Each structure stands twice: as structure tokens, then as C-alpha cells.
C-alpha atoms as an extended CHARMM CRD file, in Angstrom:
* protein
*
       278  EXT
         1         1  MET       CA              1.9320000000       34.9290000000      -44.3040000000  PROA      1               0.0000000000
         2         2  MET       CA              4.3880000000       34.7210000000      -41.4050000000  PROA      2               0.0000000000
         3         3  THR       CA              7.6940000000       36.5460000000      -41.5910000000  PROA      3               0.0000000000
         4         4  PRO       CA             10.9350000000       34.7620000000      -40.5450000000  PROA      4               0.0000000000
         5         5  ARG       CA             10.8430000000       36.7140000000      -37.3050000000  PROA      5               0.0000000000
         6         6  HSD       CA              7.2860000000       35.6090000000      -36.5660000000  PROA      6               0.0000000000
         7         7  THR       CA              8.1890000000       32.0050000000      -37.4360000000  PROA      7               0.0000000000
         8         8  TRP       CA             11.1540000000       32.0950000000      -35.0410000000  PROA      8               0.0000000000
         9         9  THR       CA              8.9530000000       33.5570000000      -32.2680000000  PROA      9               0.0000000000
        10        10  ALA       CA              6.3060000000       30.8650000000      -32.7930000000  PROA      10              0.0000000000
        11        11  ARG       CA              8.9260000000       28.1100000000      -32.6600000000  PROA      11              0.0000000000
        12        12  LEU       CA             10.4050000000       29.5800000000      -29.4810000000  PROA      12              0.0000000000
        13        13  ALA       CA              6.9560000000       29.7070000000      -27.8600000000  PROA      13              0.0000000000
        14        14  THR       CA              6.2870000000       26.0850000000      -28.8610000000  PROA      14              0.0000000000
        15        15  ALA       CA              9.6410000000       24.9670000000      -27.4610000000  PROA      15              0.0000000000
        16        16  LEU       CA              8.9960000000       26.8390000000      -24.2280000000  PROA      16              0.0000000000
        17        17  CYS       CA              5.5830000000       25.2190000000      -23.8360000000  PROA      17              0.0000000000
        18        18  LEU       CA              7.1540000000       21.8010000000      -24.4270000000  PROA      18              0.0000000000
        19        19  LEU       CA              9.8270000000       22.4280000000      -21.8060000000  PROA      19              0.0000000000
        20        20  LEU       CA              7.2050000000       23.5610000000      -19.2900000000  PROA      20              0.0000000000
        21        21  ALA       CA              5.1130000000       20.4720000000      -19.9930000000  PROA      21              0.0000000000
        22        22  LEU       CA              8.1310000000       18.2090000000      -19.5380000000  PROA      22              0.0000000000
        23        23  ALA       CA              9.0430000000       19.9590000000      -16.2940000000  PROA      23              0.0000000000
        24        24  ALA       CA              5.4950000000       19.5950000000      -14.9770000000  PROA      24              0.0000000000
        25        25  ASN       CA              5.4440000000       15.9210000000      -15.9240000000  PROA      25              0.0000000000
        26        26  ALA       CA              8.8010000000       15.3600000000      -14.2370000000  PROA      26              0.0000000000
        27        27  GLN       CA              7.4190000000       16.9150000000      -11.0760000000  PROA      27              0.0000000000
        28        28  ARG       CA              4.3340000000       14.6980000000      -11.1810000000  PROA      28              0.0000000000
        29        29  THR       CA              6.5070000000       11.5720000000      -11.4800000000  PROA      29              0.0000000000
        30        30  THR       CA              8.7380000000       12.4240000000       -8.5270000000  PROA      30              0.0000000000
        31        31  GLU       CA              8.7450000000        9.7660000000       -5.8190000000  PROA      31              0.0000000000
        32        32  ASN       CA             11.0300000000        9.7120000000       -2.7940000000  PROA      32              0.0000000000
        33        33  VAL       CA             10.9680000000        6.1970000000       -1.3340000000  PROA      33              0.0000000000
        34        34  SER       CA             13.7460000000        6.7430000000        1.1960000000  PROA      34              0.0000000000
        35        35  VAL       CA             11.0090000000        7.3560000000        3.7750000000  PROA      35              0.0000000000
        36        36  GLY       CA              9.9460000000        3.7070000000        3.3740000000  PROA      36              0.0000000000
        37        37  ARG       CA             13.1630000000        1.8890000000        2.5170000000  PROA      37              0.0000000000
        38        38  TYR       CA             12.8050000000       -0.8790000000        5.1070000000  PROA      38              0.0000000000
        39        39  ILE       CA              9.2860000000       -2.0750000000        4.2630000000  PROA      39              0.0000000000
        40        40  TYR       CA             10.1990000000       -4.7500000000        1.7190000000  PROA      40              0.0000000000
        41        41  ALA       CA             12.3650000000       -7.8330000000        2.0210000000  PROA      41              0.0000000000
        42        42  ASP       CA             15.9420000000       -7.6120000000        0.7760000000  PROA      42              0.0000000000
        43        43  LEU       CA             16.3090000000      -10.5660000000       -1.6120000000  PROA      43              0.0000000000
        44        44  ALA       CA             20.0240000000      -10.7150000000       -0.8360000000  PROA      44              0.0000000000
        45        45  LYS       CA             19.1360000000      -11.4870000000        2.7930000000  PROA      45              0.0000000000
        46        46  VAL       CA             16.1100000000      -13.8070000000        2.5650000000  PROA      46              0.0000000000
        47        47  ASP       CA             16.3480000000      -17.5990000000        2.6400000000  PROA      47              0.0000000000
        48        48  ASP       CA             16.6900000000      -19.3840000000       -0.6820000000  PROA      48              0.0000000000
        49        49  ALA       CA             13.4040000000      -20.6240000000       -2.1400000000  PROA      49              0.0000000000
        50        50  SER       CA             12.5540000000      -22.0450000000       -5.5510000000  PROA      50              0.0000000000
        51        51  GLY       CA              9.0530000000      -20.5780000000       -5.7860000000  PROA      51              0.0000000000
        52        52  GLY       CA              8.1470000000      -17.4550000000       -7.6810000000  PROA      52              0.0000000000
        53        53  LEU       CA              5.2570000000      -15.5360000000       -9.1650000000  PROA      53              0.0000000000
        54        54  VAL       CA              4.7620000000      -13.6570000000      -12.4340000000  PROA      54              0.0000000000
        55        55  VAL       CA              1.8530000000      -11.2190000000      -12.7320000000  PROA      55              0.0000000000
        56        56  ARG       CA              1.0190000000       -9.6620000000      -16.1130000000  PROA      56              0.0000000000
        57        57  PHE       CA             -0.9630000000       -6.5330000000      -16.8810000000  PROA      57              0.0000000000
        58        58  THR       CA             -2.8450000000       -5.4530000000      -19.9850000000  PROA      58              0.0000000000
        59        59  ASP       CA             -1.3280000000       -1.9800000000      -20.0490000000  PROA      59              0.0000000000
        60        60  GLU       CA              2.0240000000       -0.3260000000      -19.4490000000  PROA      60              0.0000000000
        61        61  SER       CA              3.0730000000        1.9990000000      -16.6690000000  PROA      61              0.0000000000
        62        62  PRO       CA              6.6810000000        2.7570000000      -15.7460000000  PROA      62              0.0000000000
        63        63  THR       CA              5.5150000000        4.0900000000      -12.3690000000  PROA      63              0.0000000000
        64        64  ARG       CA              3.7830000000        0.8930000000      -11.2750000000  PROA      64              0.0000000000
        65        65  LYS       CA              4.8940000000       -1.0240000000       -8.1720000000  PROA      65              0.0000000000
        66        66  VAL       CA              3.6480000000       -4.4980000000       -7.3070000000  PROA      66              0.0000000000
        67        67  ILE       CA              3.7780000000       -5.9770000000       -3.8090000000  PROA      67              0.0000000000
        68        68  ALA       CA              3.1440000000       -9.5660000000       -2.6730000000  PROA      68              0.0000000000
        69        69  TYR       CA              2.3320000000      -10.3210000000        0.9520000000  PROA      69              0.0000000000
        70        70  GLY       CA              2.2630000000      -13.9480000000        2.1480000000  PROA      70              0.0000000000
        71        71  TRP       CA             -0.2660000000      -15.3350000000        4.6050000000  PROA      71              0.0000000000
        72        72  ALA       CA              1.8910000000      -17.5490000000        6.8370000000  PROA      72              0.0000000000
        73        73  ASN       CA              4.2820000000      -15.0160000000        8.3690000000  PROA      73              0.0000000000
        74        74  ARG       CA              2.0710000000      -12.0090000000        8.9550000000  PROA      74              0.0000000000
        75        75  LYS       CA              2.5920000000      -10.2060000000       12.2380000000  PROA      75              0.0000000000
        76        76  LEU       CA             -0.8020000000      -11.2640000000       13.5450000000  PROA      76              0.0000000000
        77        77  ARG       CA             -0.0910000000      -14.9560000000       12.8980000000  PROA      77              0.0000000000
        78        78  ARG       CA              3.5690000000      -15.3680000000       13.7530000000  PROA      78              0.0000000000
        79        79  SER       CA              5.2490000000      -13.8410000000       16.7770000000  PROA      79              0.0000000000
        80        80  ARG       CA              8.5040000000      -11.9560000000       16.2450000000  PROA      80              0.0000000000
        81        81  THR       CA              9.5780000000      -12.9380000000       19.7580000000  PROA      81              0.0000000000
        82        82  ASP       CA             12.7540000000      -15.0650000000       19.8470000000  PROA      82              0.0000000000
        83        83  THR       CA             13.5530000000      -14.2960000000       16.1860000000  PROA      83              0.0000000000
        84        84  VAL       CA             16.6480000000      -12.4980000000       14.9480000000  PROA      84              0.0000000000
        85        85  GLU       CA             16.7450000000       -9.7410000000       12.3630000000  PROA      85              0.0000000000
        86        86  ALA       CA             17.8980000000      -12.1140000000        9.6160000000  PROA      86              0.0000000000
        87        87  GLN       CA             14.8290000000      -14.3000000000       10.1520000000  PROA      87              0.0000000000
        88        88  ARG       CA             12.4530000000      -11.3440000000       10.2020000000  PROA      88              0.0000000000
        89        89  GLU       CA             13.6580000000      -10.3100000000        6.7430000000  PROA      89              0.0000000000
        90        90  ASN       CA             11.7120000000      -13.3240000000        5.4240000000  PROA      90              0.0000000000
        91        91  PHE       CA              8.4700000000      -12.0590000000        6.9690000000  PROA      91              0.0000000000
        92        92  LYS       CA              8.3430000000       -8.7570000000        5.0850000000  PROA      92              0.0000000000
        93        93  PRO       CA              6.2530000000       -8.0340000000        1.9740000000  PROA      93              0.0000000000
        94        94  ARG       CA              8.0280000000       -8.5790000000       -1.3400000000  PROA      94              0.0000000000
        95        95  LEU       CA              8.5070000000       -5.9620000000       -4.0490000000  PROA      95              0.0000000000
        96        96  ALA       CA              8.4110000000       -7.2190000000       -7.6390000000  PROA      96              0.0000000000
        97        97  VAL       CA             11.0140000000       -6.6190000000      -10.3160000000  PROA      97              0.0000000000
        98        98  MET       CA              9.1810000000       -4.8490000000      -13.1520000000  PROA      98              0.0000000000
        99        99  SER       CA              9.8050000000       -5.4040000000      -16.8730000000  PROA      99              0.0000000000
       100       100  GLN       CA              8.2540000000       -4.5660000000      -20.2430000000  PROA      100             0.0000000000
       101       101  ASN       CA              7.6070000000       -1.0090000000      -19.0900000000  PROA      101             0.0000000000
       102       102  GLY       CA              5.4900000000       -2.1400000000      -16.1660000000  PROA      102             0.0000000000
       103       103  ARG       CA              3.4870000000       -4.8510000000      -17.9340000000  PROA      103             0.0000000000
       104       104  VAL       CA              5.1730000000       -7.7360000000      -16.0740000000  PROA      104             0.0000000000
       105       105  ALA       CA              5.9010000000       -8.1130000000      -12.3550000000  PROA      105             0.0000000000
       106       106  THR       CA              8.2230000000      -10.9260000000      -11.2560000000  PROA      106             0.0000000000
       107       107  PHE       CA              8.7390000000      -12.1970000000       -7.7110000000  PROA      107             0.0000000000
       108       108  ALA       CA             11.6640000000      -14.5200000000       -6.9900000000  PROA      108             0.0000000000
       109       109  LYS       CA             12.6820000000      -16.6230000000       -3.9800000000  PROA      109             0.0000000000
       110       110  LEU       CA              9.1320000000      -17.0470000000       -2.6750000000  PROA      110             0.0000000000
       111       111  PRO       CA              8.5800000000      -19.8450000000       -0.1430000000  PROA      111             0.0000000000
       112       112  PRO       CA              5.4160000000      -21.9600000000       -0.5820000000  PROA      112             0.0000000000
       113       113  ASP       CA              2.4500000000      -19.9400000000        0.6670000000  PROA      113             0.0000000000
       114       114  PHE       CA             -0.6740000000      -18.0820000000       -0.3550000000  PROA      114             0.0000000000
       115       115  TYR       CA              0.0120000000      -14.5060000000       -1.4360000000  PROA      115             0.0000000000
       116       116  ASP       CA             -2.0980000000      -11.3820000000       -1.7480000000  PROA      116             0.0000000000
       117       117  VAL       CA             -0.9710000000       -8.7940000000       -4.2830000000  PROA      117             0.0000000000
       118       118  ALA       CA             -1.2050000000       -5.0010000000       -4.2580000000  PROA      118             0.0000000000
       119       119  VAL       CA             -0.4870000000       -2.6750000000       -7.1830000000  PROA      119             0.0000000000
       120       120  VAL       CA              0.4890000000        0.9450000000       -6.5290000000  PROA      120             0.0000000000
       121       121  ASP       CA              0.9480000000        3.5500000000       -9.2530000000  PROA      121             0.0000000000
       122       122  PHE       CA              2.4260000000        6.7030000000       -7.7670000000  PROA      122             0.0000000000
       123       123  VAL       CA              1.6850000000        8.9010000000      -10.8150000000  PROA      123             0.0000000000
       124       124  ARG       CA             -1.8050000000        7.6770000000      -11.6390000000  PROA      124             0.0000000000
       125       125  LEU       CA             -2.3840000000        7.6230000000       -7.8680000000  PROA      125             0.0000000000
       126       126  THR       CA             -4.1460000000        4.2650000000       -8.0030000000  PROA      126             0.0000000000
       127       127  PHE       CA             -4.1220000000        1.4180000000       -5.4890000000  PROA      127             0.0000000000
       128       128  HSD       CA             -5.4620000000       -1.9700000000       -6.6170000000  PROA      128             0.0000000000
       129       129  GLU       CA             -5.3420000000       -4.7890000000       -4.0800000000  PROA      129             0.0000000000
       130       130  GLY       CA             -6.5760000000       -8.2110000000       -3.0640000000  PROA      130             0.0000000000
       131       131  MET       CA             -5.5090000000       -8.1630000000        0.5780000000  PROA      131             0.0000000000
       132       132  THR       CA             -6.9250000000      -10.7130000000        3.0080000000  PROA      132             0.0000000000
       133       133  LEU       CA             -7.3500000000       -8.4650000000        6.0310000000  PROA      133             0.0000000000
       134       134  HSD       CA             -7.7410000000      -11.1590000000        8.7210000000  PROA      134             0.0000000000
       135       135  HSD       CA             -7.0340000000      -14.8730000000        8.4400000000  PROA      135             0.0000000000
       136       136  LEU       CA            -10.0260000000      -15.7570000000       10.6550000000  PROA      136             0.0000000000
       137       137  ALA       CA            -12.5640000000      -13.5260000000        8.9260000000  PROA      137             0.0000000000
       138       138  ALA       CA            -15.4040000000      -15.4950000000        7.3610000000  PROA      138             0.0000000000
       139       139  ASP       CA            -18.9650000000      -14.9550000000        6.2360000000  PROA      139             0.0000000000
       140       140  ASP       CA            -20.3580000000      -16.5380000000        9.3970000000  PROA      140             0.0000000000
       141       141  ASN       CA            -18.4870000000      -14.3580000000       11.9160000000  PROA      141             0.0000000000
       142       142  GLN       CA            -19.1620000000      -10.9000000000       10.4800000000  PROA      142             0.0000000000
       143       143  PRO       CA            -21.3200000000       -8.5020000000       12.5240000000  PROA      143             0.0000000000
       144       144  ALA       CA            -24.9570000000       -8.0480000000       11.6580000000  PROA      144             0.0000000000
       145       145  ALA       CA            -25.6400000000       -5.3940000000        9.0360000000  PROA      145             0.0000000000
       146       146  GLU       CA            -27.2700000000       -3.1120000000       11.5950000000  PROA      146             0.0000000000
       147       147  ASP       CA            -24.2350000000       -3.3410000000       13.9380000000  PROA      147             0.0000000000
       148       148  ARG       CA            -21.5090000000       -2.7990000000       11.3550000000  PROA      148             0.0000000000
       149       149  PRO       CA            -21.7560000000        1.0230000000       11.0670000000  PROA      149             0.0000000000
       150       150  ARG       CA            -21.4250000000        1.3940000000       14.8410000000  PROA      150             0.0000000000
       151       151  LEU       CA            -18.3900000000       -0.9000000000       15.0030000000  PROA      151             0.0000000000
       152       152  GLU       CA            -16.7100000000        0.7470000000       12.0350000000  PROA      152             0.0000000000
       153       153  ALA       CA            -17.3140000000        4.1590000000       13.6170000000  PROA      153             0.0000000000
       154       154  SER       CA            -15.6560000000        3.0250000000       16.8510000000  PROA      154             0.0000000000
       155       155  ILE       CA            -12.6540000000        1.7470000000       14.8670000000  PROA      155             0.0000000000
       156       156  ALA       CA            -12.4950000000        5.0320000000       12.9650000000  PROA      156             0.0000000000
       157       157  THR       CA            -12.2870000000        6.8910000000       16.2880000000  PROA      157             0.0000000000
       158       158  VAL       CA             -9.1480000000        4.9300000000       17.2010000000  PROA      158             0.0000000000
       159       159  ILE       CA             -7.5190000000        5.3210000000       13.7820000000  PROA      159             0.0000000000
       160       160  MET       CA             -8.5570000000        8.8780000000       13.0110000000  PROA      160             0.0000000000
       161       161  GLY       CA             -9.1220000000       10.3660000000       16.4630000000  PROA      161             0.0000000000
       162       162  SER       CA            -12.0470000000       12.4090000000       17.7250000000  PROA      162             0.0000000000
       163       163  ARG       CA            -11.8620000000       16.0980000000       18.5050000000  PROA      163             0.0000000000
       164       164  GLU       CA            -15.1380000000       15.9130000000       20.4140000000  PROA      164             0.0000000000
       165       165  ASP       CA            -13.8890000000       13.6390000000       23.1860000000  PROA      165             0.0000000000
       166       166  GLY       CA            -10.1940000000       14.5120000000       22.9850000000  PROA      166             0.0000000000
       167       167  ILE       CA             -9.0690000000       11.0910000000       21.7290000000  PROA      167             0.0000000000
       168       168  GLN       CA             -5.7930000000       11.3600000000       19.8270000000  PROA      168             0.0000000000
       169       169  ALA       CA             -5.4840000000        9.5280000000       16.5230000000  PROA      169             0.0000000000
       170       170  TRP       CA             -3.2820000000        6.4670000000       16.2070000000  PROA      170             0.0000000000
       171       171  GLU       CA             -0.1810000000        7.4110000000       14.1490000000  PROA      171             0.0000000000
       172       172  GLY       CA             -0.5870000000       11.1120000000       14.8090000000  PROA      172             0.0000000000
       173       173  PHE       CA              2.1760000000       11.9090000000       12.2980000000  PROA      173             0.0000000000
       174       174  PHE       CA             -0.4210000000       11.6390000000        9.5100000000  PROA      174             0.0000000000
       175       175  ASP       CA             -2.9690000000       14.4480000000        9.3680000000  PROA      175             0.0000000000
       176       176  ARG       CA             -5.2710000000       12.9100000000        6.7410000000  PROA      176             0.0000000000
       177       177  LYS       CA             -6.6180000000        9.3530000000        6.8320000000  PROA      177             0.0000000000
       178       178  GLN       CA             -9.0750000000        7.2800000000        4.8430000000  PROA      178             0.0000000000
       179       179  LEU       CA            -10.4030000000        3.8520000000        5.8650000000  PROA      179             0.0000000000
       180       180  LEU       CA            -10.7870000000        1.6540000000        2.7830000000  PROA      180             0.0000000000
       181       181  ARG       CA            -12.0060000000       -1.7830000000        3.9410000000  PROA      181             0.0000000000
       182       182  THR       CA            -12.6970000000       -3.6130000000        7.2080000000  PROA      182             0.0000000000
       183       183  ALA       CA            -12.9400000000       -7.3450000000        7.9600000000  PROA      183             0.0000000000
       184       184  PHE       CA            -14.1170000000       -8.5680000000       11.3680000000  PROA      184             0.0000000000
       185       185  ALA       CA            -13.0680000000      -11.7840000000       13.0980000000  PROA      185             0.0000000000
       186       186  ASP       CA            -14.9850000000      -12.0880000000       16.3680000000  PROA      186             0.0000000000
       187       187  GLU       CA            -13.0340000000       -9.9090000000       18.8500000000  PROA      187             0.0000000000
       188       188  GLN       CA            -10.5230000000       -8.6860000000       16.2790000000  PROA      188             0.0000000000
       189       189  ALA       CA            -10.6050000000       -6.7620000000       13.0280000000  PROA      189             0.0000000000
       190       190  GLY       CA             -8.3230000000       -6.0330000000       10.0890000000  PROA      190             0.0000000000
       191       191  VAL       CA             -8.4650000000       -2.6120000000        8.4820000000  PROA      191             0.0000000000
       192       192  LEU       CA             -6.9740000000       -1.3700000000        5.2260000000  PROA      192             0.0000000000
       193       193  LEU       CA             -6.3380000000        2.3470000000        5.2020000000  PROA      193             0.0000000000
       194       194  GLN       CA             -4.3190000000        5.0770000000        3.5850000000  PROA      194             0.0000000000
       195       195  GLN       CA             -2.7060000000        7.9410000000        5.3970000000  PROA      195             0.0000000000
       196       196  MET       CA             -1.0980000000       11.1680000000        4.2970000000  PROA      196             0.0000000000
       197       197  ARG       CA              1.0480000000       13.8350000000        5.9020000000  PROA      197             0.0000000000
       198       198  THR       CA              0.3780000000       17.2010000000        4.2820000000  PROA      198             0.0000000000
       199       199  GLY       CA              1.9610000000       19.3040000000        7.0210000000  PROA      199             0.0000000000
       200       200  THR       CA              5.6660000000       20.0020000000        7.4280000000  PROA      200             0.0000000000
       201       201  ALA       CA              7.7480000000       16.8370000000        7.8230000000  PROA      201             0.0000000000
       202       202  PHE       CA             11.4540000000       16.0860000000        8.0990000000  PROA      202             0.0000000000
       203       203  ALA       CA             13.6360000000       13.1700000000        7.0150000000  PROA      203             0.0000000000
       204       204  GLU       CA             15.8340000000       11.3220000000        9.5270000000  PROA      204             0.0000000000
       205       205  SER       CA             18.7050000000       13.5510000000        8.3660000000  PROA      205             0.0000000000
       206       206  GLY       CA             16.7400000000       16.6280000000        9.4210000000  PROA      206             0.0000000000
       207       207  THR       CA             16.0880000000       17.7230000000        5.8350000000  PROA      207             0.0000000000
       208       208  LYS       CA             12.6400000000       19.1560000000        5.2410000000  PROA      208             0.0000000000
       209       209  LEU       CA             10.5370000000       16.9540000000        2.9410000000  PROA      209             0.0000000000
       210       210  ALA       CA              9.1990000000       18.8330000000       -0.0620000000  PROA      210             0.0000000000
       211       211  GLY       CA              6.1840000000       16.6150000000       -0.7960000000  PROA      211             0.0000000000
       212       212  SER       CA              3.5160000000       14.8070000000        1.1810000000  PROA      212             0.0000000000
       213       213  VAL       CA              4.2230000000       11.4430000000        2.8130000000  PROA      213             0.0000000000
       214       214  HSD       CA              1.7700000000        8.7120000000        1.8200000000  PROA      214             0.0000000000
       215       215  SER       CA              1.2680000000        5.4020000000        3.6120000000  PROA      215             0.0000000000
       216       216  LEU       CA             -0.8420000000        2.3480000000        2.7360000000  PROA      216             0.0000000000
       217       217  ASP       CA             -1.3870000000        0.0930000000        5.7400000000  PROA      217             0.0000000000
       218       218  ILE       CA             -3.0400000000       -3.0130000000        7.0940000000  PROA      218             0.0000000000
       219       219  VAL       CA             -3.8510000000       -2.4640000000       10.7590000000  PROA      219             0.0000000000
       220       220  TRP       CA             -5.1000000000       -5.1290000000       13.1510000000  PROA      220             0.0000000000
       221       221  LEU       CA             -7.1980000000       -4.2160000000       16.1570000000  PROA      221             0.0000000000
       222       222  GLU       CA             -8.6490000000       -6.0480000000       19.1460000000  PROA      222             0.0000000000
       223       223  ARG       CA            -11.8730000000       -5.1700000000       20.8810000000  PROA      223             0.0000000000
       224       224  THR       CA            -11.8430000000       -4.0180000000       24.4960000000  PROA      224             0.0000000000
       225       225  ARG       CA            -14.8150000000       -3.1700000000       26.6730000000  PROA      225             0.0000000000
       226       226  GLY       CA            -14.9960000000       -0.4600000000       29.2650000000  PROA      226             0.0000000000
       227       227  ASP       CA            -17.5870000000        1.9430000000       30.5950000000  PROA      227             0.0000000000
       228       228  GLY       CA            -20.2520000000       -0.0280000000       28.7720000000  PROA      228             0.0000000000
       229       229  LYS       CA            -18.9170000000        0.9770000000       25.3350000000  PROA      229             0.0000000000
       230       230  ASP       CA            -17.2160000000       -0.9590000000       22.5780000000  PROA      230             0.0000000000
       231       231  ALA       CA            -13.6480000000        0.1760000000       22.0440000000  PROA      231             0.0000000000
       232       232  TRP       CA            -10.6570000000       -1.0190000000       20.0510000000  PROA      232             0.0000000000
       233       233  GLN       CA             -6.9020000000       -0.9850000000       20.4010000000  PROA      233             0.0000000000
       234       234  VAL       CA             -4.3000000000       -1.3980000000       17.6600000000  PROA      234             0.0000000000
       235       235  ILE       CA             -2.2510000000       -4.5630000000       18.1690000000  PROA      235             0.0000000000
       236       236  GLN       CA             -0.2310000000       -4.8070000000       14.9190000000  PROA      236             0.0000000000
       237       237  ARG       CA              0.4320000000       -2.8490000000       11.7410000000  PROA      237             0.0000000000
       238       238  GLN       CA              2.0240000000       -3.5930000000        8.3640000000  PROA      238             0.0000000000
       239       239  GLN       CA              2.8490000000       -0.9300000000        5.8210000000  PROA      239             0.0000000000
       240       240  LEU       CA              2.4470000000       -1.9490000000        2.1920000000  PROA      240             0.0000000000
       241       241  TYR       CA              3.7410000000        1.3280000000        0.7850000000  PROA      241             0.0000000000
       242       242  ARG       CA              5.3170000000        4.5310000000        2.0650000000  PROA      242             0.0000000000
       243       243  GLY       CA              6.5870000000        7.2850000000       -0.1770000000  PROA      243             0.0000000000
       244       244  GLU       CA              6.9170000000       11.0300000000       -0.4860000000  PROA      244             0.0000000000
       245       245  LEU       CA              4.9020000000       12.3140000000       -3.4510000000  PROA      245             0.0000000000
       246       246  GLU       CA              4.3500000000       15.7240000000       -4.9780000000  PROA      246             0.0000000000
       247       247  ARG       CA              0.5570000000       15.5060000000       -4.9950000000  PROA      247             0.0000000000
       248       248  PRO       CA             -1.2760000000       15.7230000000       -1.6440000000  PROA      248             0.0000000000
       249       249  GLU       CA             -4.1340000000       13.5300000000       -2.8900000000  PROA      249             0.0000000000
       250       250  PHE       CA             -5.4040000000       10.1250000000       -1.7990000000  PROA      250             0.0000000000
       251       251  PHE       CA             -4.8920000000        7.0940000000       -4.0190000000  PROA      251             0.0000000000
       252       252  ARG       CA             -7.9780000000        5.8740000000       -5.8780000000  PROA      252             0.0000000000
       253       253  HSD       CA             -8.6950000000        2.4640000000       -4.3720000000  PROA      253             0.0000000000
       254       254  VAL       CA            -10.0170000000       -0.6600000000       -6.1250000000  PROA      254             0.0000000000
       255       255  PHE       CA            -10.3860000000       -4.1680000000       -4.6540000000  PROA      255             0.0000000000
       256       256  LEU       CA             -9.6410000000       -7.0010000000       -7.1070000000  PROA      256             0.0000000000
       257       257  LYS       CA            -10.5230000000      -10.5340000000       -6.0170000000  PROA      257             0.0000000000
       258       258  GLU       CA             -8.1470000000      -12.0590000000       -8.5640000000  PROA      258             0.0000000000
       259       259  LEU       CA             -5.2090000000      -10.5750000000       -6.6230000000  PROA      259             0.0000000000
       260       260  SER       CA             -6.2180000000      -12.4300000000       -3.4350000000  PROA      260             0.0000000000
       261       261  GLY       CA             -4.9610000000      -15.7850000000       -2.1520000000  PROA      261             0.0000000000
       262       262  ILE       CA             -2.6380000000      -16.7490000000       -5.0150000000  PROA      262             0.0000000000
       263       263  ARG       CA             -1.0470000000      -20.1210000000       -4.2460000000  PROA      263             0.0000000000
       264       264  VAL       CA              2.6810000000      -20.4510000000       -4.9020000000  PROA      264             0.0000000000
       265       265  GLY       CA              4.4540000000      -23.8020000000       -4.5480000000  PROA      265             0.0000000000
       266       266  ARG       CA              8.0550000000      -24.7910000000       -5.1820000000  PROA      266             0.0000000000
       267       267  LYS       CA              8.0920000000      -23.5900000000       -8.7900000000  PROA      267             0.0000000000
       268       268  VAL       CA              7.6240000000      -20.2590000000      -10.5040000000  PROA      268             0.0000000000
       269       269  ARG       CA              3.9460000000      -19.6690000000      -11.2160000000  PROA      269             0.0000000000
       270       270  THR       CA              2.6620000000      -17.3560000000      -13.9220000000  PROA      270             0.0000000000
       271       271  LEU       CA             -0.7970000000      -16.0870000000      -13.0930000000  PROA      271             0.0000000000
       272       272  LYS       CA             -3.0570000000      -17.1340000000      -15.9860000000  PROA      272             0.0000000000
       273       273  THR       CA             -5.2850000000      -14.0920000000      -15.7510000000  PROA      273             0.0000000000
       274       274  VAL       CA             -3.7850000000      -10.9800000000      -17.2940000000  PROA      274             0.0000000000
       275       275  ILE       CA             -4.8080000000       -8.2120000000      -14.9340000000  PROA      275             0.0000000000
       276       276  THR       CA             -6.7000000000       -5.1710000000      -16.1540000000  PROA      276             0.0000000000
       277       277  LEU       CA             -6.4770000000       -2.2060000000      -13.8200000000  PROA      277             0.0000000000
       278       278  ASN       CA             -9.4990000000        0.0350000000      -14.1990000000  PROA      278             0.0000000000
């Protein structure tokens, strides 16, 4: 039988454990997005459009972000030359307004286009996507199976760098990189990758960042030839996500075909398929 003193001690220990658990959970859910504030279109600045898209999910998550990226105005397809900043706001990826505790993502003011969708959960550390990596990629212009490892390795050298031959990595700010998917289109390629900065980093204000900076990117490359070797150079890049997170771990990546090439016209479209994120 517990005495009143023992009961009070047990309750205090339980309360302390609860507070520690809540503090740990709060730390895990910390996300600083100021490091990527300019990635998405500002709906107050984009042109009016009557189209929209609603994407529904089978489960809830308050830390879920959903991004739509149209085909027509991607950097590889439409030059930014002779455009003003107000026009370029329309070319950026769109960030959904979330409701029902993350079960519903709503995009407004979408012009008619085909859209690929990405879903990022910064606590579960998951990245589900249906990105079309190159508009000219097709089954009949992919490299032969025996050539693909060599070409992907040469792309990896450009993206990740090579200590053996002294080649510096593209985007040297990030010290950890992971190539997720590659699509070839004759002399060009589109690559989906994630990057992470685990070393010391500073905000524009000079303040030291406490967490690790994560970036999810589509990178387009073009093949060059010199010294008898295949080589690649980066020609364009689009970030889909950039945030400072507590956990220095890569996102778990899943490709979902149903998030690819969603046609939006002049009305709001609700995607019939309710998306399950495994």
C-alpha cells in the first residue's frame, strides 16, 4: 500500500515524464522555413485564375506540406529572359492551404496546366512525389540498361563531387546528398535529389542555425563531351522544399504515379483518388 508521500512522488515522476515527452515532441516538430521563404508563389501577387485543385489524403498529419508544380512554366521550358519579377511569381511552385488536420490540400488561382504534386512531412520525414523530371523524357529515348549506371555515375560526380579527382560538388553548401531518381532526354537529364547541411550554417542575419538545412530539388543537366569522356553540367535548378529541421536525417522517398500529370482546367478540380501515403 502506498503512503500519501509515495503517491505524491509517483505523480510528480509521471508529470515530469510527461513534460519531458512533450518537450521532446516539440523539438521534433520544429521547422524553420525562413531559409526557404521565396520558393513558393505568393498568391497575393500571381495573376488571377479560376482553376484550382483539391487533393485528399486518407490520414491526418498537421506537419504535412503539399506542393504543386506546373509543366508549362518550368525553368527548362520557359526562359526568364525579358520577364519582370511580377511575371516570374507565376512560374514558381504552389504551396497548398491545408485543412482537416492535414487531410485536405487546396490550391487556388491555378492557370490551366498539368501539375505534378509533392507531399513533404517534416516530422515523419517522408517525401512522396509524382514529379515529371524532364518534359522530353520518354521510353524510347532512355539509355540502354547497360549504359545507365555509367551515365548516372557521371551525373553523381557533378552533383556530389569526387575526392579522387578533385572535382568540387555542385551546391557545395550541402555536405550530404542523395540522388533519388533520374530521367534522360537525349543530351539532357532531369534529376530529383535531396540535400542536407549538417555542418555549421548561418542565416542571412548572421544568426547561427541550430538545426540542419534540408533541400529537395529538381536539377536539370546537359551532357558535354571532352577528353573522350561523358560529362554533365547543371543548367537549371528548382527547389521544391527548403527548411531547417532538428533531425539530420534524409527524408524517406516514395514515387507515386497518381501525383503525376494532374490536368487542371478553368474550374476547381477535386482529385477523385484519395491518396494513401505509405
